[in-house]
Amino acid sequence: MAVDPDEGLITDLMIGLWFVLAADLMALTGFAYLGGYVSRWVFILTTGLTNAAFALWIGWRWLAIRRAEPTDRAAIEELKHRYAAGELSDAEFERRLSELLDADEAVATADIDVGDAPQSATTDPEPTE
């Protein structure tokens, strides 16, 4: 599953699932504990395990975002800076941006780790005036 850094660390899906699953399960076991149907340890274990599961999910997203962001965003940010500095024309900027976005989309759809992708042998020519 590809992780989109623009979604943020905690998504709406995560919040919704926490309320639907974890909070309801904790409330049910809490009421069962208060009613004398389960022990205190069942309530503590249920609360700890449900929150630990979501904490692990958040940790996994954090690691995935950290791995994805530098490689996915660095080239585009560099291109934007070169365009802002006047080193690239409008047409050249659009062409290179299109190439970068197409390459990112191809990597995402193929589910390939960007670190394993072969490096291009071409280099950017010096900007011409």
CSV table of N, CA and C in Angstrom, one decimal, residues 17-119:
chain,number,residue,atom,x,y,z
A,17,LEU,N,-12.0,4.8,12.1
A,17,LEU,CA,-11.9,3.4,12.6
A,17,LEU,C,-11.6,3.3,14.1
A,18,TRP,N,-10.8,4.3,14.6
A,18,TRP,CA,-10.6,4.3,16.1
A,18,TRP,C,-11.9,4.5,16.8
A,19,PHE,N,-12.7,5.5,16.4
A,19,PHE,CA,-14.0,5.7,17.0
A,19,PHE,C,-14.9,4.5,16.9
A,20,VAL,N,-15.0,3.9,15.7
A,20,VAL,CA,-15.9,2.8,15.5
A,20,VAL,C,-15.5,1.5,16.2
A,21,LEU,N,-14.2,1.2,16.1
A,21,LEU,CA,-13.7,0.0,16.7
A,21,LEU,C,-13.1,0.1,18.1
A,22,ALA,N,-12.1,0.9,18.3
A,22,ALA,CA,-11.4,1.0,19.5
A,22,ALA,C,-12.2,1.6,20.6
A,23,ALA,N,-12.8,2.8,20.4
A,23,ALA,CA,-13.5,3.5,21.4
A,23,ALA,C,-14.7,2.7,21.8
A,24,ASP,N,-15.4,2.1,20.9
A,24,ASP,CA,-16.6,1.3,21.2
A,24,ASP,C,-16.2,0.0,22.0
A,25,LEU,N,-15.1,-0.6,21.6
A,25,LEU,CA,-14.7,-1.8,22.3
A,25,LEU,C,-14.3,-1.5,23.7
A,26,MET,N,-13.6,-0.4,23.9
A,26,MET,CA,-13.2,0.1,25.2
A,26,MET,C,-14.4,0.4,26.1
A,27,ALA,N,-15.4,1.1,25.5
A,27,ALA,CA,-16.6,1.4,26.2
A,27,ALA,C,-17.4,0.2,26.6
A,28,LEU,N,-17.5,-0.8,25.7
A,28,LEU,CA,-18.2,-2.0,26.0
A,28,LEU,C,-17.5,-2.8,27.2
A,29,THR,N,-16.2,-2.9,27.1
A,29,THR,CA,-15.5,-3.6,28.2
A,29,THR,C,-15.5,-2.8,29.5
A,30,GLY,N,-15.5,-1.5,29.4
A,30,GLY,CA,-15.6,-0.7,30.6
A,30,GLY,C,-17.0,-0.9,31.3
A,31,PHE,N,-18.0,-0.9,30.5
A,31,PHE,CA,-19.4,-1.1,31.1
A,31,PHE,C,-19.5,-2.5,31.6
A,32,ALA,N,-18.9,-3.5,30.9
A,32,ALA,CA,-18.9,-4.9,31.4
A,32,ALA,C,-18.1,-5.0,32.7
A,33,TYR,N,-17.0,-4.2,32.8
A,33,TYR,CA,-16.3,-4.2,34.1
A,33,TYR,C,-17.1,-3.6,35.2
A,34,LEU,N,-17.7,-2.5,34.9
A,34,LEU,CA,-18.5,-1.8,35.9
A,34,LEU,C,-19.7,-2.7,36.4
A,35,GLY,N,-20.2,-3.5,35.4
A,35,GLY,CA,-21.4,-4.4,35.7
A,35,GLY,C,-20.9,-5.7,36.4
A,36,GLY,N,-19.6,-5.9,36.5
A,36,GLY,CA,-19.1,-7.1,37.1
A,36,GLY,C,-19.0,-8.3,36.2
A,37,TYR,N,-19.1,-8.1,34.9
A,37,TYR,CA,-19.1,-9.2,34.0
A,37,TYR,C,-17.7,-9.6,33.6
A,38,VAL,N,-16.8,-8.7,33.6
A,38,VAL,CA,-15.4,-9.0,33.3
A,38,VAL,C,-14.5,-8.4,34.3
A,39,SER,N,-13.3,-8.9,34.4
A,39,SER,CA,-12.3,-8.4,35.4
A,39,SER,C,-11.7,-7.1,34.9
A,40,ARG,N,-11.0,-6.4,35.9
A,40,ARG,CA,-10.3,-5.2,35.6
A,40,ARG,C,-9.2,-5.4,34.5
A,41,TRP,N,-8.6,-6.6,34.6
A,41,TRP,CA,-7.5,-6.9,33.6
A,41,TRP,C,-8.0,-7.0,32.2
A,42,VAL,N,-9.2,-7.5,32.0
A,42,VAL,CA,-9.8,-7.6,30.7
A,42,VAL,C,-10.0,-6.2,30.1
A,43,PHE,N,-10.5,-5.3,30.9
A,43,PHE,CA,-10.7,-3.9,30.5
A,43,PHE,C,-9.3,-3.3,30.2
A,44,ILE,N,-8.3,-3.5,31.0
A,44,ILE,CA,-7.0,-2.9,30.8
A,44,ILE,C,-6.3,-3.5,29.6
A,45,LEU,N,-6.4,-4.8,29.4
A,45,LEU,CA,-5.9,-5.4,28.2
A,45,LEU,C,-6.5,-5.0,26.9
A,46,THR,N,-7.8,-4.9,27.0
A,46,THR,CA,-8.6,-4.4,25.8
A,46,THR,C,-8.2,-3.0,25.4
A,47,THR,N,-8.1,-2.1,26.4
A,47,THR,CA,-7.8,-0.8,26.1
A,47,THR,C,-6.3,-0.7,25.6
A,48,GLY,N,-5.4,-1.4,26.2
A,48,GLY,CA,-4.0,-1.3,25.8
A,48,GLY,C,-3.8,-1.9,24.4
A,49,LEU,N,-4.4,-3.0,24.1
A,49,LEU,CA,-4.2,-3.7,22.8
A,49,LEU,C,-4.9,-2.8,21.7
A,50,THR,N,-6.0,-2.3,21.9
A,50,THR,CA,-6.6,-1.5,20.8
A,50,THR,C,-5.9,-0.2,20.5
A,51,ASN,N,-5.4,0.4,21.6
A,51,ASN,CA,-4.6,1.6,21.4
A,51,ASN,C,-3.2,1.3,20.8
A,52,ALA,N,-2.7,0.2,21.2
A,52,ALA,CA,-1.4,-0.2,20.7
A,52,ALA,C,-1.5,-0.5,19.2
A,53,ALA,N,-2.6,-1.1,18.8
A,53,ALA,CA,-2.7,-1.4,17.4
A,53,ALA,C,-2.8,-0.2,16.5
A,54,PHE,N,-3.5,0.8,17.0
A,54,PHE,CA,-3.5,2.1,16.3
A,54,PHE,C,-2.2,2.9,16.4
A,55,ALA,N,-1.5,2.7,17.5
A,55,ALA,CA,-0.2,3.4,17.6
A,55,ALA,C,0.8,2.7,16.6
A,56,LEU,N,0.7,1.4,16.5
A,56,LEU,CA,1.6,0.7,15.5
A,56,LEU,C,1.3,1.2,14.1
A,57,TRP,N,0.0,1.3,13.8
A,57,TRP,CA,-0.4,1.8,12.5
A,57,TRP,C,0.1,3.2,12.2
A,58,ILE,N,0.1,4.1,13.2
A,58,ILE,CA,0.6,5.5,13.0
A,58,ILE,C,2.1,5.4,12.9
A,59,GLY,N,2.8,4.5,13.7
A,59,GLY,CA,4.2,4.4,13.5
A,59,GLY,C,4.6,3.9,12.2
A,60,TRP,N,3.9,2.9,11.6
A,60,TRP,CA,4.2,2.4,10.3
A,60,TRP,C,4.0,3.6,9.2
A,61,ARG,N,2.9,4.4,9.4
A,61,ARG,CA,2.8,5.5,8.4
A,61,ARG,C,3.9,6.5,8.6
A,62,TRP,N,4.3,6.8,9.8
A,62,TRP,CA,5.4,7.7,10.0
A,62,TRP,C,6.7,7.3,9.3
A,63,LEU,N,7.0,6.0,9.5
A,63,LEU,CA,8.2,5.5,8.8
A,63,LEU,C,8.1,5.5,7.3
A,64,ALA,N,6.9,5.1,6.8
A,64,ALA,CA,6.7,5.1,5.3
A,64,ALA,C,6.8,6.5,4.8
A,65,ILE,N,6.2,7.5,5.5
A,65,ILE,CA,6.3,8.9,5.0
A,65,ILE,C,7.7,9.4,5.0
A,66,ARG,N,8.5,9.1,6.1
A,66,ARG,CA,9.9,9.5,6.2
A,66,ARG,C,10.7,8.9,5.0
A,67,ARG,N,10.4,7.7,4.6
A,67,ARG,CA,11.2,7.1,3.5
A,67,ARG,C,10.7,7.6,2.2
A,68,ALA,N,9.5,8.0,2.0
A,68,ALA,CA,8.9,8.4,0.8
A,68,ALA,C,9.2,9.9,0.5
A,69,GLU,N,9.2,10.7,1.5
A,69,GLU,CA,9.2,12.2,1.3
A,69,GLU,C,10.5,12.7,0.6
A,70,PRO,N,11.7,12.3,1.1
A,70,PRO,CA,12.9,12.9,0.5
A,70,PRO,C,13.1,12.5,-0.9
A,71,THR,N,12.8,11.3,-1.3
A,71,THR,CA,13.0,10.8,-2.7
A,71,THR,C,12.0,11.3,-3.6
A,72,ASP,N,10.7,11.4,-3.1
A,72,ASP,CA,9.6,11.8,-4.0
A,72,ASP,C,9.6,13.3,-4.2
A,73,ARG,N,9.9,14.1,-3.2
A,73,ARG,CA,9.8,15.5,-3.2
A,73,ARG,C,11.0,16.3,-3.6
A,74,ALA,N,12.2,15.7,-3.4
A,74,ALA,CA,13.4,16.5,-3.5
A,74,ALA,C,13.6,17.0,-5.0
A,75,ALA,N,13.3,16.2,-5.9
A,75,ALA,CA,13.6,16.6,-7.3
A,75,ALA,C,12.6,17.6,-7.7
A,76,ILE,N,11.3,17.5,-7.3
A,76,ILE,CA,10.3,18.5,-7.7
A,76,ILE,C,10.6,19.9,-7.0
A,77,GLU,N,11.1,19.8,-5.7
A,77,GLU,CA,11.4,21.0,-5.0
A,77,GLU,C,12.6,21.7,-5.7
A,78,GLU,N,13.6,20.9,-6.1
A,78,GLU,CA,14.8,21.5,-6.8
A,78,GLU,C,14.4,22.1,-8.1
A,79,LEU,N,13.5,21.5,-8.8
A,79,LEU,CA,13.0,22.0,-10.1
A,79,LEU,C,12.2,23.3,-9.9
A,80,LYS,N,11.4,23.4,-8.8
A,80,LYS,CA,10.7,24.6,-8.5
A,80,LYS,C,11.7,25.8,-8.2
A,81,HIS,N,12.7,25.5,-7.4
A,81,HIS,CA,13.7,26.5,-7.1
A,81,HIS,C,14.5,27.0,-8.3
A,82,ARG,N,14.8,26.1,-9.2
A,82,ARG,CA,15.5,26.5,-10.5
A,82,ARG,C,14.6,27.3,-11.3
A,83,TYR,N,13.3,27.0,-11.4
A,83,TYR,CA,12.4,27.8,-12.2
A,83,TYR,C,12.2,29.2,-11.5
A,84,ALA,N,12.1,29.2,-10.2
A,84,ALA,CA,11.9,30.5,-9.5
A,84,ALA,C,13.1,31.4,-9.7
A,85,ALA,N,14.3,30.8,-9.8
A,85,ALA,CA,15.5,31.5,-9.9
A,85,ALA,C,15.7,32.0,-11.4
A,86,GLY,N,14.9,31.6,-12.3
A,86,GLY,CA,14.9,32.0,-13.7
A,86,GLY,C,15.9,31.1,-14.5
A,87,GLU,N,16.3,30.0,-14.0
A,87,GLU,CA,17.2,29.1,-14.7
A,87,GLU,C,16.5,28.3,-15.8
A,88,LEU,N,15.2,28.2,-15.7
A,88,LEU,CA,14.4,27.4,-16.6
A,88,LEU,C,13.3,28.2,-17.3
A,89,SER,N,13.1,28.0,-18.6
A,89,SER,CA,11.9,28.6,-19.2
A,89,SER,C,10.7,27.9,-18.8
A,90,ASP,N,9.5,28.5,-19.1
A,90,ASP,CA,8.2,27.9,-18.8
A,90,ASP,C,8.1,26.6,-19.5
A,91,ALA,N,8.4,26.5,-20.7
A,91,ALA,CA,8.3,25.2,-21.4
A,91,ALA,C,9.2,24.1,-20.9
A,92,GLU,N,10.4,24.5,-20.5
A,92,GLU,CA,11.4,23.5,-20.0
A,92,GLU,C,10.9,23.1,-18.6
A,93,PHE,N,10.4,24.0,-17.8
A,93,PHE,CA,9.9,23.7,-16.5
A,93,PHE,C,8.7,22.7,-16.6
A,94,GLU,N,7.8,23.0,-17.4
A,94,GLU,CA,6.6,22.1,-17.6
A,94,GLU,C,7.0,20.7,-18.1
A,95,ARG,N,8.0,20.7,-19.0
A,95,ARG,CA,8.4,19.4,-19.6
A,95,ARG,C,9.1,18.5,-18.5
A,96,ARG,N,10.0,19.1,-17.7
A,96,ARG,CA,10.6,18.4,-16.7
A,96,ARG,C,9.7,18.0,-15.6
A,97,LEU,N,8.8,18.9,-15.2
A,97,LEU,CA,7.8,18.6,-14.2
A,97,LEU,C,6.9,17.4,-14.6
A,98,SER,N,6.5,17.4,-15.9
A,98,SER,CA,5.7,16.3,-16.4
A,98,SER,C,6.5,15.0,-16.3
A,99,GLU,N,7.7,15.0,-16.7
A,99,GLU,CA,8.6,13.8,-16.6
A,99,GLU,C,8.7,13.3,-15.2
A,100,LEU,N,8.9,14.2,-14.2
A,100,LEU,CA,9.0,13.8,-12.9
A,100,LEU,C,7.7,13.2,-12.3
A,101,LEU,N,6.6,13.8,-12.6
A,101,LEU,CA,5.3,13.3,-12.2
A,101,LEU,C,5.0,12.0,-12.8
A,102,ASP,N,5.3,11.8,-14.1
A,102,ASP,CA,5.1,10.6,-14.7
A,102,ASP,C,5.9,9.5,-14.1
A,103,ALA,N,7.2,9.8,-13.8
A,103,ALA,CA,8.1,8.8,-13.2
A,103,ALA,C,7.6,8.4,-11.8
A,104,ASP,N,7.1,9.4,-11.0
A,104,ASP,CA,6.6,9.1,-9.7
A,104,ASP,C,5.3,8.3,-9.8
A,105,GLU,N,4.5,8.6,-10.7
A,105,GLU,CA,3.2,7.8,-10.9
A,105,GLU,C,3.6,6.3,-11.3
A,106,ALA,N,4.5,6.2,-12.2
A,106,ALA,CA,4.9,4.8,-12.6
A,106,ALA,C,5.5,4.0,-11.5
A,107,VAL,N,6.3,4.7,-10.6
A,107,VAL,CA,6.8,4.0,-9.5
A,107,VAL,C,5.7,3.6,-8.5
A,108,ALA,N,4.8,4.5,-8.3
A,108,ALA,CA,3.7,4.2,-7.3
A,108,ALA,C,2.8,3.1,-7.8
A,109,THR,N,2.5,3.1,-9.1
A,109,THR,CA,1.6,2.1,-9.6
A,109,THR,C,2.3,0.7,-9.7
A,110,ALA,N,3.6,0.7,-9.9
A,110,ALA,CA,4.4,-0.5,-9.9
A,110,ALA,C,4.7,-1.0,-8.5
A,111,ASP,N,4.5,-0.2,-7.5
A,111,ASP,CA,4.8,-0.5,-6.1
A,111,ASP,C,6.3,-0.9,-6.0
A,112,ILE,N,7.1,-0.1,-6.6
A,112,ILE,CA,8.6,-0.3,-6.5
A,112,ILE,C,9.1,0.7,-5.5
A,113,ASP,N,10.1,0.2,-4.7
A,113,ASP,CA,10.8,1.1,-3.8
A,113,ASP,C,11.7,2.0,-4.6
A,114,VAL,N,11.6,3.3,-4.4
A,114,VAL,CA,12.3,4.3,-5.2
A,114,VAL,C,13.8,4.1,-5.1
A,115,GLY,N,14.3,3.6,-3.9
A,115,GLY,CA,15.7,3.4,-3.7
A,115,GLY,C,16.2,2.3,-4.6
A,116,ASP,N,15.4,1.4,-5.1
A,116,ASP,CA,15.8,0.3,-5.9
A,116,ASP,C,15.8,0.7,-7.4
A,117,ALA,N,15.2,1.8,-7.8
A,117,ALA,CA,15.1,2.2,-9.2
A,117,ALA,C,16.4,2.6,-9.7
A,118,PRO,N,16.7,2.2,-11.0
A,118,PRO,CA,18.0,2.5,-11.6
A,118,PRO,C,18.1,4.0,-11.8
A,119,GLN,N,19.3,4.5,-11.7
A,119,GLN,CA,19.6,5.9,-11.8
A,119,GLN,C,19.7,6.2,-13.3
